[in-house]
Amino acid sequence: MFSLRRISTQITSKGTLLAVRPNLVLRGYATAQDVSTLLLVEHKDKAISSSTLNALTAASKLSDNVTALVAGEDPEHVASEVSKIKGVSKVLIAKDKVYEHGLAEVYAPLLASTQKQLKFTHLVASHSAFGKNIMPRVAALLDVAQVSDVIDIESPDTFVRPIYAGNAIAKVKSKDPIKVLTIRGTAFPPAPAGETGASSEAAPESEKPALTEWVSEELQKSDRPELGTAAKIVSGGRALKSRENFDKLIFKLADTIGAAVGGSRAAVDSGYCDNAIQIGQTGKVVAPEIYLAVGISGAIQHIAGMKDSKVIAAINSDPDAPIFQISDYGLVADLFTAVPELTEKLKK
Amino acid sequence: MSNLKILVGCKRVIDFAVKPRVNSAKKAVETANVKHSLNPFDEIAVEEALRLREKLGNNIVKEIIALTCGPPKAQEQLRTALAMGADKAVHVEVGKDDSEANILQPLSVAKLFRAIIEKEQPNLVILGKQAIDDDASQTGQMLAGLLNWPQATFASKVDINDDKLTVTREVDGGLETISCKLPAIVTTDLRLNEPRFATLPNIMKAKKKPLVKYTPDQLNVDITPRLEIISVTEPPVRKGGTKVESVEELISKLKQAGL
């Protein structure tokens, strides 16, 4: 069982993931001219999701020829924004209310039929809940493998991805004619704005099987920076002991320095913070400039989600906590005195 | 309400508490003499099937079948599922030992599952959202695509009312609820439930429960890997371990880092 009780016995890994290579090494049968990429755009409330911009950078490494697919009930505004991003050569628009809520049952046939008609060699999306839900279904419809959570692209058919919670790095070569990829956002920089707008046209028609119905959603609203793209993250663990402490200490410190807030699985499972902010193998993967871990022991599962942060600082009362093996700056102290002191001194 | 027959996926993986080591050939992670167990998300899948039966009753949940694809030793994980309370196990035997576990990729597993589903005719399939070894998070979605069934991935709450399945999903930024008709595929997230431990009497009883074996050939499924593993390496080592003495020193270091 994936039990909390055993987490303390885990040993942490050390290491960072491979850096993004600046130059694409081409080899194998595919050349840049043969490569044409379809990027699935994720968006919500008329805004492009930031992880799509990272996925676009990955797609641009494959070729200059990136077509973006925007689907939704009212996709025109997002499509026009997408057309202005550097690297997008064309925008396909699928306008229908069935596409409003990202249901895989209608998105997968849309991507598969778009591929079949326009012969893309690569289908790319971000490794977000949206991309993870849709892309494997697309791959199955096309009878090809998928490469998940790609952190580097070596050539049009060779990709690098973490396995075993980031404890090993696998380089895989796809033998399929079509490559379906989901991209780890933190491994690629976001694509910048472009100089000219790309043209747009309607996406090919496809089946819209009414297999599922969207009922409702309950999203956490927050004024704080988004966890996935925040430059600074303050993260709390089980040592906070209660939700009140978590709110009082972690959120206050985060707000003082304009950071996003994350939590370990232990903190989420104990009810100290919401599941949506869990960082780790089973939660979000982040790579901010500064990651401050407070009262987090540093289980493998948690390390998997944050070890690519540029600078890691940790506050923990246990000098042997595994988090100190990977943190650049560790402070052995009781968080209940150190965090208020830190917050006060940072206010000045 | 119709009869429910639930199929659960059970993958044998290196235990989550073990730190994996890359093997000397740099082609895989060392699996010999390493503790293996049932993938944590699959344990949650088995538990959810059992809870549905406890909630809806034996009249409605007729049978719970545990299915694995893997080496002979994967039967240990099937016995775990049986000891938790599954009624029957199906084993599609692939590879001779754990070192051959990575022959099987999600697309092949999805096709093997489809073949078993055609034989067993379940109307609800519950899988883990990802295996903690390859971290692919693909099999459930691929299976749903192959069968053209609805999929409810990353489930944190599952309700069944008549033929209607309602699932709360963990998505970026919060929760989302969807509903669909059965048959359907559900993949489990961590917060769906807390799996039970198998008791000793149930472990003994599990030894007598039926276990059916197949090979991919018998099922007429081609399991040729589509992805060639070129190398598996250790991640670069992070240089950590520096301690600071005080909050002031921590602040000055963080300021240097651009706070």
XYZ file of C-alpha atoms in Angstrom:
607
model
C 0.000 0.000 0.000
C 1.058 3.543 -0.711
C 0.869 4.263 2.939
C 1.874 7.325 4.865
C 3.194 5.195 7.636
C 6.068 3.971 5.555
C 7.140 7.215 3.976
C 9.712 7.930 6.622
C 11.627 4.831 5.600
C 12.097 6.030 2.062
C 15.446 7.100 0.774
C 15.517 10.095 -1.472
C 17.044 10.297 -4.850
C 19.504 12.943 -5.769
C 19.675 14.579 -9.099
C 18.276 16.875 -11.671
C 16.796 16.003 -14.980
C 18.654 16.498 -18.196
C 18.860 20.038 -19.425
C 17.072 20.962 -22.593
C 19.466 20.687 -25.471
C 19.778 23.816 -27.527
C 20.316 22.064 -30.827
C 18.222 19.346 -32.286
C 20.263 16.416 -33.532
C 18.551 14.902 -36.502
C 18.944 11.289 -37.357
C 17.001 8.256 -38.416
C 14.558 8.197 -41.251
C 12.734 11.400 -40.470
C 14.153 14.709 -41.571
C 12.983 18.139 -40.519
C 11.159 18.500 -43.831
C 9.147 15.347 -43.246
C 8.139 16.343 -39.770
C 4.837 18.084 -39.282
C 3.446 18.522 -35.844
C -0.051 18.964 -34.494
C -0.193 20.688 -31.120
C -3.306 20.305 -29.007
C -4.019 23.624 -27.297
C -5.393 23.512 -23.764
C -7.337 26.565 -22.690
C -9.794 27.674 -20.076
C -11.859 30.841 -19.640
C -10.521 32.267 -22.915
C -6.896 31.890 -21.817
C -4.251 29.533 -23.209
C -2.909 27.237 -20.516
C 0.706 28.015 -19.799
C 1.786 24.395 -20.198
C 0.687 24.551 -23.841
C 3.345 27.236 -24.413
C 5.989 24.849 -23.049
C 4.661 22.034 -25.234
C 4.882 24.372 -28.232
C 8.590 24.928 -27.567
C 9.055 21.154 -27.581
C 7.036 20.879 -30.795
C 9.169 23.629 -32.365
C 12.271 21.544 -31.668
C 10.843 18.890 -33.969
C 10.186 21.218 -36.889
C 9.192 24.737 -37.912
C 5.923 23.359 -39.102
C 3.633 23.367 -36.068
C -0.110 23.420 -36.527
C -2.117 24.258 -33.412
C -5.558 22.782 -32.841
C -7.972 24.845 -30.764
C -11.305 23.254 -29.930
C -14.128 24.580 -27.819
C -17.594 26.031 -27.741
C -16.245 29.482 -28.470
C -12.605 29.000 -29.559
C -12.079 32.069 -31.794
C -10.504 34.326 -29.210
C -8.015 31.692 -28.049
C -7.317 30.729 -31.660
C -6.427 34.309 -32.474
C -4.108 34.462 -29.450
C -2.512 31.149 -30.443
C -1.903 32.394 -33.988
C 0.332 35.143 -32.559
C 2.694 32.803 -30.714
C 6.120 32.170 -32.183
C 6.375 28.776 -33.813
C 2.734 28.349 -34.797
C 2.433 28.132 -38.577
C -1.281 27.420 -38.796
C -4.275 27.230 -36.469
C -7.073 24.711 -36.865
C -10.336 25.610 -35.186
C -12.936 23.062 -34.081
C -15.987 24.952 -32.893
C -18.662 22.925 -31.183
C -20.110 22.922 -27.700
C -19.155 19.256 -27.290
C -15.517 20.382 -27.063
C -16.139 22.751 -24.171
C -15.056 20.536 -21.300
C -12.106 18.610 -22.692
C -13.882 15.249 -22.830
C -11.507 12.658 -24.280
C -14.368 10.820 -26.007
C -14.812 13.706 -28.479
C -11.278 15.112 -28.516
C -9.637 11.792 -29.390
C -11.633 11.251 -32.628
C -11.033 14.926 -33.516
C -7.268 14.509 -33.231
C -7.267 11.120 -34.928
C -9.289 12.285 -37.930
C -7.254 15.502 -38.178
C -4.107 13.348 -38.288
C -5.598 11.007 -40.887
C -6.600 13.831 -43.207
C -3.610 16.117 -42.808
C -0.937 13.447 -42.182
C 0.884 14.876 -39.209
C 3.906 12.881 -38.071
C 3.788 14.110 -34.469
C 0.883 14.836 -32.145
C 1.894 16.846 -29.114
C 0.137 18.002 -25.941
C 1.247 18.939 -22.481
C 1.453 16.278 -19.767
C -1.339 17.942 -17.808
C -4.553 16.312 -16.595
C -6.094 17.407 -19.925
C -3.307 16.007 -22.126
C -2.896 12.821 -20.080
C -6.602 12.118 -20.410
C -6.859 12.629 -24.163
C -3.581 11.646 -25.836
C -3.414 7.915 -24.954
C -6.929 7.526 -26.347
C -5.745 9.216 -29.553
C -2.715 6.913 -29.714
C -4.964 3.867 -29.372
C -7.257 5.089 -32.161
C -4.191 5.474 -34.392
C -2.697 2.175 -33.155
C 0.579 3.767 -32.093
C 2.509 4.025 -28.843
C 2.629 7.184 -26.787
C 5.666 8.680 -25.107
C 4.537 10.349 -21.875
C 6.088 13.211 -19.942
C 8.894 13.944 -22.407
C 11.747 16.017 -20.925
C 14.022 16.118 -23.962
C 13.796 15.545 -27.688
C 16.925 14.090 -29.273
C 15.565 13.601 -32.753
C 12.133 13.233 -34.368
C 11.925 9.639 -33.136
C 14.046 9.643 -29.983
C 12.790 11.038 -26.709
C 13.925 11.240 -23.106
C 11.564 10.702 -20.186
C 11.785 10.005 -16.465
C 10.651 6.644 -15.065
C 10.360 5.303 -11.493
C 9.412 8.703 -10.079
C 12.421 10.323 -11.729
C 14.865 7.822 -10.231
C 15.889 6.763 -13.716
C 15.937 8.464 -17.087
C 14.923 6.446 -20.140
C 15.804 7.260 -23.712
C 13.298 5.662 -26.061
C 13.041 5.419 -29.814
C 9.629 5.131 -31.380
C 9.253 2.708 -34.270
C 5.755 3.944 -35.073
C 5.099 6.156 -38.097
C 3.159 8.617 -35.927
C 4.523 9.846 -32.609
C 2.127 10.814 -29.861
C 3.870 12.816 -27.147
C 2.961 14.517 -23.902
C 5.450 17.114 -22.741
C 6.664 17.919 -19.239
C 6.120 21.671 -19.079
C 8.957 22.436 -16.682
C 11.515 20.860 -19.048
C 10.941 23.393 -21.841
C 10.705 27.191 -21.724
C 7.420 28.803 -22.792
C 7.180 29.883 -26.428
C 7.329 33.680 -26.820
C 5.072 35.917 -28.890
C 5.658 35.842 -32.628
C 5.988 38.626 -35.191
C 3.133 37.749 -37.475
C -0.148 35.971 -36.986
C -0.558 32.500 -38.474
C -3.525 31.772 -40.706
C -6.423 29.779 -39.402
C -8.961 27.401 -40.868
C -11.618 24.982 -39.711
C -10.442 21.610 -38.419
C -11.617 18.508 -40.282
C -14.976 17.127 -39.224
C -14.941 14.127 -36.957
C -17.228 11.895 -34.974
C -18.641 13.250 -31.744
C -19.824 10.193 -29.849
C -21.987 11.195 -26.871
C -20.428 8.730 -24.459
C -19.878 11.019 -21.489
C -21.586 13.998 -20.022
C -19.855 16.779 -18.137
C -21.748 17.550 -14.917
C -19.889 20.147 -12.877
C -16.550 21.384 -11.636
C -15.186 22.740 -8.419
C -12.011 24.699 -8.959
C -9.793 26.326 -6.376
C -9.758 30.055 -6.935
C -6.653 31.886 -5.861
C -4.880 35.195 -6.450
C -1.516 33.554 -5.907
C 0.742 32.621 -8.826
C -0.104 29.382 -10.603
C 1.870 26.477 -9.166
C 3.011 25.095 -12.527
C 4.694 28.333 -13.648
C 5.504 30.138 -10.389
C 9.072 31.398 -9.971
C 8.880 30.871 -6.221
C 7.125 28.128 -4.288
C 6.708 27.646 -0.572
C 5.674 24.120 0.257
C 4.507 22.629 3.548
C 4.493 19.091 4.901
C 3.132 16.987 7.691
C 5.163 18.792 10.348
C 2.732 21.722 10.088
C 0.415 19.561 12.208
C -2.873 21.295 11.262
C -4.700 23.186 8.556
C -4.680 26.308 10.735
C -0.895 26.189 11.030
C -0.593 25.580 7.303
C -2.750 28.627 6.525
C -1.063 30.783 9.131
C 2.568 29.889 8.434
C 2.883 28.659 4.851
C 0.386 30.935 3.131
C 1.622 33.964 5.043
C 5.239 33.300 4.130
C 4.262 32.663 0.502
C 2.258 35.887 0.312
C 5.148 37.854 1.812
C 7.439 36.835 -1.045
C 4.800 36.482 -3.771
C 5.196 32.727 -4.024
C 2.788 29.954 -4.959
C 1.899 27.389 -2.292
C 2.431 23.655 -2.561
C 1.999 20.724 -0.215
C 3.429 17.275 0.279
C 1.216 14.213 0.034
C 1.324 13.842 3.776
C -0.020 17.374 4.186
C -2.768 16.757 1.635
C -3.756 13.389 3.086
C -3.881 14.849 6.582
C -6.214 17.544 5.281
C -3.841 20.472 5.888
C -4.129 21.674 2.299
C -6.040 20.910 -0.879
C -5.201 18.093 -3.202
C -4.895 20.451 -6.171
C -1.607 21.809 -4.766
C 0.079 18.468 -4.093
C 3.620 18.305 -5.438
C 5.121 14.944 -6.330
C 4.986 11.881 -8.573
C 1.226 11.691 -8.221
C 0.615 15.426 -8.056
C 2.190 18.348 -9.851
C 5.754 18.542 -11.109
C 7.297 21.964 -10.581
C 10.677 23.564 -11.277
C 10.677 27.102 -9.863
C 13.685 29.357 -9.320
C 13.300 28.969 -5.571
C 11.620 26.078 -3.774
C 11.290 26.377 -0.030
C 10.312 23.099 1.658
C 8.976 23.538 5.178
C 8.452 20.527 7.396
C 8.844 18.115 4.493
C 10.994 15.026 5.053
C 11.746 14.489 1.373
C 10.189 11.156 0.390
C 10.985 9.810 -3.116
C 7.446 10.619 -4.151
C 7.798 14.289 -3.228
C 11.330 14.716 -4.598
C 10.042 13.476 -7.979
C 7.923 16.588 -8.212
C 10.423 19.303 -7.287
C 14.031 18.200 -7.690
C 14.525 20.267 -10.834
C 13.976 23.486 -8.940
C 16.908 25.836 -9.405
C 17.498 26.516 -5.725
C 16.043 24.315 -3.013
C 15.925 25.504 0.575
C 14.594 23.407 3.424
C 13.546 23.995 6.994
C 13.238 20.855 9.060
C 13.844 19.972 12.680
C 15.348 16.581 11.780
C 18.990 17.031 10.671
C 18.860 13.623 8.974
C 15.758 14.366 6.897
C 16.429 13.230 3.299
C 15.357 16.649 2.007
C 18.713 18.019 3.218
C 20.566 15.727 0.811
C 19.160 17.624 -2.150
C 18.638 21.091 -0.712
C 21.129 23.843 -1.476
C 20.450 25.539 1.831
C 19.143 23.637 4.801
C 18.152 25.101 8.111
C 17.772 22.679 10.992
C 15.188 24.396 13.140
C 11.708 24.166 14.556
C 9.487 25.524 11.817
C 7.093 27.046 14.355
C 9.770 29.546 15.365
C 11.808 29.730 12.145
C 8.937 30.401 9.735
C 7.410 33.357 11.635
C 10.905 34.809 12.038
C 11.589 34.328 8.341
C 8.272 35.931 7.409
C 8.862 38.927 9.694
C 12.402 39.521 8.468
C 11.382 39.193 4.822
C 8.677 41.808 5.283
C 11.313 44.414 5.979
C -30.184 -2.090 -12.162
C -28.315 -4.520 -14.207
C -25.731 -6.967 -13.047
C -22.271 -5.627 -12.541
C -19.186 -7.565 -13.396
C -16.045 -5.670 -12.511
C -12.580 -6.242 -13.950
C -9.614 -4.726 -12.111
C -6.103 -4.313 -13.459
C -3.222 -5.472 -11.228
C 0.370 -4.706 -12.174
C 3.414 -6.166 -10.470
C 5.901 -3.343 -9.875
C 8.975 -2.671 -7.765
C 7.711 -1.701 -4.321
C 7.197 2.037 -4.019
C 9.500 2.322 -0.999
C 12.478 0.810 -2.833
C 14.915 3.146 -4.513
C 15.433 1.698 -7.990
C 18.964 1.178 -9.326
C 19.896 1.234 -12.989
C 21.346 -2.122 -14.095
C 24.882 -2.585 -15.343
C 23.810 -2.833 -18.986
C 22.123 0.598 -18.674
C 19.059 -0.792 -20.371
C 16.701 -1.118 -17.434
C 16.328 -0.897 -13.708
C 17.669 -3.825 -11.651
C 14.773 -6.143 -10.781
C 16.523 -9.247 -9.399
C 16.182 -9.630 -5.621
C 14.183 -6.429 -5.386
C 10.926 -6.339 -3.454
C 7.909 -6.199 -5.752
C 4.308 -5.498 -4.882
C 0.957 -4.606 -6.363
C 1.017 -1.158 -7.984
C -0.461 1.203 -5.342
C -3.048 2.634 -7.741
C -4.176 -0.903 -8.613
C -4.643 -1.664 -4.946
C -6.996 1.307 -4.868
C -8.773 -0.142 -7.916
C -9.297 -3.496 -6.190
C -10.507 -1.722 -3.063
C -12.997 0.360 -5.035
C -14.456 -2.759 -6.685
C -14.877 -4.327 -3.247
C -16.499 -1.196 -1.848
C -18.937 -1.056 -4.757
C -19.949 -4.618 -3.944
C -20.329 -3.795 -0.255
C -22.458 -0.779 -1.130
C -24.583 -2.260 -3.916
C -24.766 -5.847 -2.644
C -23.904 -9.267 -4.015
C -27.073 -9.271 -6.105
C -25.777 -6.432 -8.169
C -22.003 -6.869 -8.152
C -21.860 -10.453 -9.368
C -18.172 -10.915 -9.820
C -14.845 -9.140 -9.373
C -12.053 -10.367 -11.617
C -8.409 -9.415 -11.135
C -6.331 -9.338 -14.311
C -2.602 -9.053 -14.774
C -0.230 -9.286 -17.712
C 3.312 -10.175 -16.781
C 5.826 -12.809 -15.716
C 4.903 -15.960 -13.703
C 5.658 -14.129 -10.458
C 2.872 -11.627 -11.175
C 0.587 -14.340 -9.773
C 1.683 -13.105 -6.333
C -0.058 -9.806 -7.075
C -3.161 -11.638 -8.311
C -3.215 -13.584 -5.030
C -3.003 -10.276 -3.180
C -6.081 -9.047 -5.059
C -7.856 -12.345 -4.345
C -6.929 -12.092 -0.666
C -8.373 -8.582 -0.559
C -11.636 -10.022 -1.883
C -11.616 -10.464 -5.675
C -13.363 -13.660 -6.819
C -11.259 -14.827 -9.701
C -7.939 -14.023 -11.307
C -6.811 -14.009 -14.912
C -3.128 -14.083 -15.766
C -1.790 -13.334 -19.212
C 1.699 -14.690 -18.963
C 4.381 -12.596 -20.661
C 8.120 -13.000 -20.150
C 9.970 -15.439 -17.960
C 10.857 -13.147 -15.057
C 10.812 -9.547 -13.852
C 13.750 -8.601 -16.059
C 11.429 -8.974 -19.048
C 8.712 -6.802 -17.580
C 9.413 -3.943 -19.946
C 8.558 -6.046 -23.016
C 5.007 -5.044 -22.285
C 4.070 -1.502 -23.160
C 0.725 0.167 -22.431
C -0.695 -0.337 -25.948
C 0.012 -4.093 -25.756
C -1.485 -4.297 -22.285
C -4.588 -2.443 -23.480
C -4.971 -4.956 -26.333
C -4.514 -7.933 -24.001
C -7.111 -6.414 -21.669
C -9.486 -5.952 -24.600
C -9.103 -9.626 -25.494
C -9.880 -10.680 -21.917
C -12.823 -8.250 -21.779
C -14.255 -9.901 -24.888
C -14.073 -13.270 -23.097
C -15.225 -12.216 -19.648
C -17.705 -9.493 -20.618
C -17.282 -7.175 -17.625
C -19.246 -3.918 -17.723
C -16.959 -1.915 -15.465
C -13.178 -1.896 -15.679
C -11.160 -0.195 -12.946
C -7.454 0.436 -13.454
C -4.860 2.523 -11.653
C -4.187 5.968 -13.119
C -0.544 5.041 -13.636
C 1.971 2.358 -12.789
C 4.721 3.678 -10.546
C 7.434 2.006 -12.628
C 6.956 3.358 -16.148
C 4.800 6.318 -14.973
C 3.096 6.246 -18.389
C -0.526 6.885 -17.376
C -1.857 5.473 -20.645
C -3.378 2.002 -20.343
C -6.886 2.933 -19.157
C -7.323 5.637 -21.762
C -5.960 3.394 -24.533
C -8.286 0.569 -23.515
C -11.260 2.941 -23.528
C -10.224 4.106 -27.003
C -9.876 0.557 -28.340
C -13.297 -0.437 -26.978
C -14.935 2.911 -27.753
C -16.116 3.021 -24.136
C -16.386 6.137 -21.999
C -13.427 6.828 -19.709
C -13.385 8.421 -16.275
C -9.742 8.982 -15.415
C -8.093 10.116 -12.159
C -11.207 9.278 -10.141
C -11.514 10.446 -6.547
C -15.180 9.431 -6.148
C -17.227 6.786 -7.939
C -21.015 6.361 -7.764
C -23.191 3.906 -9.635
C -26.911 4.369 -9.960
C -28.732 1.981 -12.279
C -26.650 1.948 -15.416
C -25.249 5.374 -14.768
C -21.749 5.959 -13.504
C -20.902 9.297 -11.906
C -17.248 10.033 -11.264
C -15.476 12.962 -9.642
C -12.099 13.466 -11.285
C -8.967 15.152 -9.987
C -8.022 17.724 -12.601
C -5.544 20.614 -12.617
C -6.905 23.272 -10.330
C -9.582 21.207 -8.596
C -12.266 18.626 -9.232
C -14.594 17.838 -12.109
C -17.635 15.563 -12.177
C -18.689 13.601 -15.242
C -21.267 10.914 -15.822
C -21.658 8.155 -18.378
C -23.433 4.908 -19.049
C -21.888 1.520 -18.425
C -19.845 -0.194 -19.723
C -17.016 2.177 -18.857
C -13.380 2.448 -17.812
C -12.377 4.127 -14.559
C -8.811 4.924 -13.509
C -8.110 5.551 -9.850
C -6.412 8.472 -8.177
C -4.815 8.241 -4.753
C -7.649 9.815 -2.844
C -10.331 7.442 -4.078
C -10.028 5.212 -1.024
C -7.723 3.647 1.533
C -7.082 0.017 0.532
C -7.635 -2.706 3.136
C -5.012 -5.151 4.294
C -5.546 -8.802 3.474
C -6.065 -10.870 6.635
C -4.322 -14.206 7.125
C -7.519 -16.304 6.761
C -8.303 -14.441 3.539
C -4.768 -15.020 2.264
C -5.294 -18.745 2.886
C -8.692 -18.692 1.178
C -7.224 -16.810 -1.794
C -5.024 -19.822 -2.582
C -8.142 -21.809 -3.473
C -9.748 -19.192 -5.682
C -9.669 -19.812 -9.446
C -6.806 -18.465 -11.554
C -7.038 -18.738 -15.316
C -3.944 -18.466 -17.507
C -3.526 -17.290 -21.074
C -0.671 -16.374 -23.365
C -0.714 -13.464 -25.820
C -0.683 -16.034 -28.654
C -3.837 -17.685 -27.344
C -5.458 -14.274 -27.306
C -4.092 -13.483 -30.749
C -2.501 -10.242 -29.591
C 0.776 -8.969 -31.014
C 2.836 -7.556 -28.146
C 5.865 -6.427 -30.144
C 7.190 -3.307 -28.386
C 6.699 -0.120 -30.387
C 9.217 1.790 -28.331
C 12.815 0.662 -28.233
C 14.590 1.444 -24.992
C 17.930 2.846 -26.042
C 19.240 3.491 -22.568
C 18.256 3.877 -18.952
C 20.528 6.059 -16.848
C 20.732 7.478 -13.371
C 19.554 11.054 -13.156
C 22.372 13.572 -12.642
C 23.236 13.954 -8.994
C 22.085 17.126 -7.350
C 24.671 18.816 -5.189
C 22.912 19.497 -1.957
C 23.654 19.186 1.665
C 24.807 22.660 2.646
C 23.388 23.727 5.974
C 22.877 27.261 7.183
C 23.032 28.285 10.828
C 20.278 30.848 11.145
C 17.220 32.402 9.586
C 19.342 35.458 8.650
C 21.801 33.322 6.763
C 18.960 31.523 4.979
C 17.514 34.887 3.952
C 20.841 36.147 2.641
C 21.329 32.950 0.606
C 17.814 33.203 -0.790
C 18.390 36.862 -1.666
C 21.485 35.838 -3.606
C 19.332 33.305 -5.412
C 17.013 36.096 -6.496
C 14.298 36.190 -3.849
